[in-house]
Amino acid sequence: MENVRDENMVRITTPELADKFIDEQVDEIRKQVGDGKVLLALSGGVDSSVVAALLIKAIGKNLTCVHVNHGLLRKDESKQVIETFQEKMGANLIYVDATDEFLDQLAGVEDPESKRKIIGKTFIDVFAREAKKLKDVKFLAQGTIYPDILESHGIKSHHNVGGLPEDLKFELVEPVKLLFKDEVRVVGEALGLPHKMVYRQPFPGPGLGVRCPGAITRERLEVVRESDAILRDEFDKCGLAQKVWQYFTIVPPFKSTGISEGKRTFEYAVVLRAVNTVDAMSATVEEIPYEILFKIRDRILAEVKGCNRVLVDISPKPVATIEWE
Ligand code: XMP
């Protein structure tokens, strides 16, 4: 398959067009890989999930999915990957809990770029280690999509497992590389993936690591993860989840004084952020009604251990960026 989208290519906007695309890709994949074995790094994001579902349909157990939990995933994210792919779709799935390895590597590291590099490198190390354990794998499937190719000017595709060691050479299988995100979603629904997985908001590769500014600690990571889960739950309930582009919590690396049951506390503050954008180059802030903010505040203060304050970030991009680091 060429790396350039033909101008006449029909946009996949309906279930019928998605079914046609799926049939074509299943044929293509079978033609390309024959009875060869294929490996896929499955994060649970929409792109890798759609590629997994396509390959399961095409080659079943000849696909091995590796799901690396780097300890920076959102609440229950790994559970959803295991339920969807292993339990419901019968995929060959290797689950690797590498939380300790990632958090050990990140201990004490404050610089945002260094944190990203460590997360990227550790991911490659863990994935390569798993890949080497498998025998006779010739192909590597990737959820490269068309904007990845455009952003890299067609020279090399940006992907999660770029930079694998020299002794691990694979032929690439990239069935959605000519699709835009909205098309990948239509295909995902047609493949029967859960709506929540297909329409989930963008989530950065370094995960909750960038929402725990400064040096990551397990304690602060738990406050981020639990408060994020409450924010998402409340946004689902009030319908904002369908409207807002990206929403999450941040827990800065400082504590402030509070009072609880007559005793002074000294704990973290949770920052709420909800933004809208078209291309992530600029962003506006969603005006969340106070009634909803108060509900989220009450739940976070009551349910999340280790925080005594809730703040709202109302800064647009520019001058701020969407993430805090
Ligand atoms: P910023 O913070 O630069 O973010 O305004 C723009 C969009 O990019 C996402 N983001 C990342 N995504 N790896 C990713 O895959 C990263 O390191 C990363 N940093 C930011 C961010 O969530 C927002 O959607």
Coordinates of C-alpha atoms and ligand atoms in Angstrom, one line a residue:
M1 CA 0.0 0.0 0.0
E2 CA 1.3 3.4 -1.0
N3 CA 1.8 6.1 1.7
V4 CA -0.2 8.7 -0.2
R5 CA -3.9 9.0 -0.1
D6 CA -5.5 9.2 -3.5
E7 CA -7.5 12.4 -3.8
N8 CA -10.5 10.3 -5.1
M9 CA -10.5 8.0 -2.1
V10 CA -13.9 7.9 -0.6
R11 CA -14.1 9.1 3.0
I12 CA -15.3 6.4 5.3
T13 CA -18.4 8.0 6.9
T14 CA -21.0 5.2 7.1
P15 CA -21.1 1.6 8.5
E16 CA -21.5 0.3 4.9
L17 CA -18.3 2.0 3.8
A18 CA -16.6 0.8 6.9
D19 CA -17.7 -2.8 6.2
K20 CA -16.3 -2.6 2.7
F21 CA -13.0 -1.2 4.0
I22 CA -12.9 -4.1 6.6
D23 CA -13.4 -6.8 4.0
E24 CA -10.7 -5.3 1.7
Q25 CA -8.2 -5.0 4.6
V26 CA -8.9 -8.5 5.8
D27 CA -8.0 -9.7 2.3
E28 CA -4.9 -7.5 2.1
I29 CA -3.7 -8.6 5.5
R30 CA -4.1 -12.3 4.6
K31 CA -2.3 -11.7 1.3
Q32 CA 0.6 -9.9 3.1
V33 CA 1.2 -12.1 6.0
G34 CA -0.1 -15.5 4.8
D35 CA 0.3 -17.9 7.8
G36 CA 3.1 -15.7 9.3
K37 CA 3.0 -14.5 12.9
V38 CA 2.3 -10.8 13.7
L39 CA 3.1 -8.8 16.8
L40 CA 1.2 -5.6 17.9
A41 CA 1.8 -3.2 20.8
L42 CA -1.8 -2.7 22.0
S43 CA -2.2 0.4 24.1
G44 CA -6.0 0.5 24.1
G45 CA -6.1 3.7 22.2
V46 CA -8.5 3.8 19.2
D47 CA -5.8 3.3 16.5
S48 CA -4.1 0.3 18.0
S49 CA -7.4 -1.2 19.1
V50 CA -8.9 -0.9 15.5
V51 CA -5.7 -2.6 14.1
A52 CA -6.0 -5.3 16.7
A53 CA -9.6 -6.0 15.8
L54 CA -8.9 -6.0 12.1
L55 CA -6.0 -8.5 12.5
I56 CA -8.0 -10.8 14.9
K57 CA -10.6 -10.9 12.1
A58 CA -8.0 -11.6 9.5
I59 CA -5.6 -14.0 11.2
G60 CA -7.0 -14.8 14.6
K61 CA -4.4 -16.5 16.9
N62 CA -1.5 -15.7 14.5
L63 CA -1.6 -12.2 16.0
T64 CA 0.0 -11.7 19.4
C65 CA -0.9 -8.4 21.2
V66 CA 1.4 -7.1 23.9
H67 CA -0.2 -4.7 26.3
V68 CA 2.3 -2.8 28.4
N69 CA 1.0 -1.2 31.6
H70 CA 3.5 1.5 32.3
G71 CA 1.7 2.5 35.5
L72 CA 0.7 5.8 34.0
L73 CA -2.6 4.6 32.5
R74 CA -6.0 5.8 33.6
K75 CA -8.1 3.9 36.1
D76 CA -9.3 0.5 34.8
E77 CA -7.7 1.0 31.3
S78 CA -5.7 -2.2 31.3
K79 CA -8.7 -4.1 32.6
Q80 CA -10.8 -2.8 29.6
V81 CA -8.1 -3.9 27.2
I82 CA -8.0 -7.4 28.7
E83 CA -11.8 -7.7 28.8
T84 CA -12.3 -6.5 25.2
F85 CA -9.5 -8.3 23.4
Q86 CA -8.7 -11.4 25.5
E87 CA -12.1 -12.2 27.0
K88 CA -14.6 -11.0 24.3
M89 CA -12.5 -11.4 21.1
G90 CA -10.4 -14.3 22.1
A91 CA -7.1 -12.6 21.2
N92 CA -3.6 -13.9 22.0
L93 CA -2.8 -11.2 24.6
I94 CA 0.3 -10.8 26.7
Y95 CA -0.2 -8.4 29.6
V96 CA 2.9 -6.9 31.1
D97 CA 2.7 -5.0 34.3
A98 CA 5.8 -2.9 34.1
T99 CA 4.7 -0.3 36.6
D100 CA 7.6 -0.8 39.0
E101 CA 10.2 -0.6 36.2
F102 CA 8.8 2.7 34.8
L103 CA 8.3 4.3 38.2
D104 CA 11.8 3.3 39.3
Q105 CA 13.3 4.8 36.1
L106 CA 11.3 8.0 36.7
A107 CA 12.1 8.4 40.4
G108 CA 13.3 11.9 41.1
V109 CA 13.2 13.0 37.5
E110 CA 11.7 16.5 37.2
D111 CA 12.4 17.7 33.7
P112 CA 9.4 17.1 31.4
E113 CA 11.4 16.2 28.3
S114 CA 13.6 13.8 30.3
K115 CA 10.4 12.2 31.7
R116 CA 9.1 11.7 28.2
K117 CA 12.4 10.2 27.0
I118 CA 12.6 7.8 29.9
I119 CA 9.0 6.7 29.3
G120 CA 9.6 6.2 25.6
K121 CA 12.9 4.3 26.1
T122 CA 11.5 2.1 28.9
F123 CA 8.5 1.3 26.7
I124 CA 10.9 0.1 23.9
D125 CA 13.0 -1.9 26.4
V126 CA 9.9 -3.7 27.8
F127 CA 8.3 -4.3 24.4
A128 CA 11.6 -5.6 22.9
R129 CA 12.1 -7.9 25.8
E130 CA 8.6 -9.4 25.2
A131 CA 9.1 -9.6 21.4
K132 CA 12.4 -11.5 21.8
K133 CA 10.6 -14.2 23.9
L134 CA 8.3 -14.9 21.0
K135 CA 9.5 -17.3 18.2
D136 CA 9.1 -16.9 14.4
V137 CA 7.4 -13.4 14.4
K138 CA 8.0 -11.8 11.0
F139 CA 5.5 -8.9 11.1
L140 CA 4.9 -5.9 13.3
A141 CA 1.4 -4.3 13.1
Q142 CA 1.1 -0.6 13.9
G143 CA -1.8 1.9 14.4
T144 CA -0.1 4.5 12.1
I145 CA -2.8 6.8 10.8
Y146 CA -2.7 9.3 7.9
P147 CA -1.9 12.4 10.1
D148 CA 1.1 10.5 11.4
I149 CA 2.4 10.2 7.9
L150 CA 1.6 13.8 7.0
E151 CA 3.3 15.1 10.2
S152 CA 6.4 13.2 9.3
H153 CA 6.3 14.4 5.7
G154 CA 5.9 10.8 4.5
I155 CA 9.6 10.1 5.3
K156 CA 9.0 7.9 8.3
S157 CA 5.8 7.2 10.2
H158 CA 5.6 8.3 13.8
H159 CA 4.6 5.4 15.9
N160 CA 4.8 4.0 19.4
V161 CA 7.4 1.4 18.8
G162 CA 9.8 3.3 16.7
G163 CA 13.4 2.8 17.7
L164 CA 13.3 -1.0 18.2
P165 CA 16.8 -2.5 18.5
E166 CA 18.6 -3.6 15.2
D167 CA 18.3 -7.3 15.9
L168 CA 14.5 -7.0 16.0
K169 CA 13.6 -6.5 12.3
F170 CA 10.0 -6.8 11.2
E171 CA 8.0 -6.2 8.1
L172 CA 5.3 -3.6 9.0
V173 CA 1.5 -4.1 8.7
E174 CA -0.3 -0.8 8.8
P175 CA -3.9 -1.3 7.7
V176 CA -5.3 2.1 8.8
K177 CA -2.3 4.2 7.6
L178 CA -4.4 6.1 5.0
L179 CA -7.3 6.9 7.3
F180 CA -8.1 10.0 9.3
K181 CA -9.1 9.7 12.9
D182 CA -12.8 10.1 12.3
E183 CA -12.7 7.3 9.7
V184 CA -10.8 5.0 12.1
R185 CA -13.6 5.6 14.6
V186 CA -16.3 4.6 12.1
V187 CA -14.3 1.4 11.3
G188 CA -13.9 0.7 15.0
E189 CA -17.7 0.8 15.6
A190 CA -18.2 -1.4 12.6
L191 CA -15.8 -3.9 14.1
G192 CA -17.9 -4.0 17.3
L193 CA -15.4 -2.3 19.6
P194 CA -17.0 -0.7 22.7
H195 CA -18.3 2.9 22.0
K196 CA -16.2 4.2 24.9
M197 CA -13.0 2.8 23.4
V198 CA -13.7 4.2 20.0
Y199 CA -14.8 7.7 21.0
R200 CA -12.4 8.2 23.9
Q201 CA -10.7 11.6 24.3
P202 CA -7.1 11.9 23.2
F203 CA -4.7 10.6 25.8
P204 CA -1.0 11.4 25.6
G205 CA 1.6 8.6 25.2
P206 CA 3.3 9.5 28.5
G207 CA -0.1 9.2 30.1
L208 CA -0.8 10.4 33.6
G209 CA 3.0 11.1 33.8
V210 CA 2.5 14.6 32.3
R211 CA -0.4 15.3 34.7
C212 CA 1.8 14.7 37.7
P213 CA 4.2 17.7 37.0
G214 CA 7.7 17.4 38.3
A215 CA 9.1 14.2 39.8
I216 CA 6.4 11.5 39.8
T217 CA 5.5 9.8 43.1
R218 CA 3.1 6.9 43.6
E219 CA 1.1 8.9 46.1
R220 CA 0.5 11.8 43.7
L221 CA -0.1 9.5 40.8
E222 CA -3.0 7.9 42.7
V223 CA -4.5 11.3 43.4
V224 CA -4.3 12.0 39.7
R225 CA -5.8 8.6 38.7
E226 CA -8.7 8.7 41.2
S227 CA -9.6 12.3 40.5
D228 CA -9.4 11.8 36.7
A229 CA -11.8 8.8 37.1
I230 CA -14.3 11.0 39.0
L231 CA -14.1 13.8 36.5
R232 CA -14.7 11.4 33.6
D233 CA -17.6 9.7 35.4
E234 CA -19.3 13.0 36.1
F235 CA -18.7 14.3 32.5
D236 CA -20.3 11.0 31.2
K237 CA -23.3 11.5 33.4
C238 CA -24.0 15.1 32.5
G239 CA -23.3 14.8 28.8
L240 CA -20.2 17.0 28.7
A241 CA -18.1 13.9 27.7
Q242 CA -19.7 14.0 24.2
K243 CA -19.1 17.8 23.9
V244 CA -15.7 18.5 25.4
W245 CA -12.5 17.6 23.4
Q246 CA -10.2 16.8 26.3
Y247 CA -10.7 16.9 30.1
F248 CA -8.5 15.7 32.9
T249 CA -7.0 16.5 36.3
I250 CA -3.5 17.6 37.2
V251 CA -1.9 17.4 40.7
P252 CA 0.9 19.9 41.1
P253 CA 3.9 18.9 43.3
F254 CA 2.9 21.0 46.4
K255 CA 0.7 20.6 49.4
S256 CA -1.5 23.2 51.2
T257 CA -3.2 23.3 54.5
G258 CA -6.7 22.1 55.1
I259 CA -8.9 21.1 58.0
S260 CA -10.8 17.9 58.4
E261 CA -12.8 16.7 61.5
G262 CA -11.2 19.5 63.5
K263 CA -7.6 18.6 62.6
R264 CA -5.2 20.4 60.3
T265 CA -4.3 18.5 57.1
F266 CA -1.4 19.2 54.7
E267 CA -2.3 17.6 51.3
Y268 CA -2.3 18.0 47.5
A269 CA -4.6 20.2 45.4
V270 CA -6.4 18.7 42.3
V271 CA -6.7 21.0 39.2
L272 CA -9.6 20.4 36.8
R273 CA -9.0 21.2 33.1
A274 CA -11.5 20.9 30.2
V275 CA -10.6 22.3 26.7
N276 CA -11.9 22.4 23.2
T277 CA -9.9 22.6 20.0
V278 CA -9.9 21.6 16.4
D279 CA -6.2 20.8 15.8
A280 CA -4.6 21.1 19.4
M281 CA -2.6 24.0 18.1
S282 CA -4.9 26.4 20.0
A283 CA -7.6 25.7 22.6
T284 CA -10.4 27.3 24.4
V285 CA -11.7 26.6 27.9
E286 CA -15.1 24.8 28.3
E287 CA -17.4 26.8 30.7
I288 CA -18.4 24.1 33.1
P289 CA -21.6 25.1 35.1
Y290 CA -20.9 25.6 38.8
E291 CA -23.5 23.0 39.7
I292 CA -21.4 20.4 37.9
L293 CA -18.1 21.7 39.3
F294 CA -19.4 21.6 42.8
K295 CA -20.6 18.0 42.3
I296 CA -17.1 17.0 41.0
R297 CA -15.4 18.9 43.9
D298 CA -17.6 17.2 46.5
R299 CA -16.8 13.8 45.1
I300 CA -13.1 14.4 44.8
L301 CA -12.8 15.8 48.4
A302 CA -14.9 12.9 49.8
E303 CA -13.5 10.0 47.8
V304 CA -9.9 10.8 46.9
K305 CA -7.3 10.2 49.7
G306 CA -4.5 12.8 50.0
C307 CA -6.1 15.9 48.6
N308 CA -7.8 18.8 50.4
R309 CA -8.4 21.4 47.6
V310 CA -9.9 21.6 44.1
L311 CA -9.0 24.3 41.6
V312 CA -10.0 25.0 38.0
D313 CA -7.6 25.9 35.2
I314 CA -9.2 28.5 33.0
S315 CA -6.2 29.2 30.8
P316 CA -6.5 29.1 27.0
K317 CA -3.8 27.9 24.6
P318 CA -2.0 30.1 23.9
V319 CA -0.8 31.4 26.4
A320 CA -0.9 28.1 28.3
T321 CA -0.5 24.7 26.6
I322 CA -3.2 22.0 27.1
E323 CA -1.1 19.8 29.3
W324 CA 0.9 21.3 32.2
E325 CA 4.2 19.9 30.9
Ligands
XMP1 P1 -0.1 20.6 24.5 O1 0.1 20.4 26.0 O2 1.2 20.7 23.7 O3 -0.8 19.3 23.9 O4 -1.0 21.8 24.2 C1 -1.5 19.2 22.7 C2 -2.1 17.8 22.6 O5 -1.1 16.9 22.5 C3 -1.2 15.9 23.6 N1 0.2 15.6 24.1 C4 0.8 14.5 23.8 N2 0.5 13.4 23.1 N3 2.6 12.5 23.6 C5 1.4 12.4 23.0 O6 1.1 11.3 22.4 C6 3.0 13.5 24.3 O7 4.1 13.6 24.8 C7 2.1 14.6 24.4 N4 2.1 15.8 25.0 C8 1.0 16.4 24.8 C9 -2.0 16.6 24.6 O8 -2.7 15.7 25.5 C10 -3.0 17.5 23.8 O9 -4.0 16.7 23.3

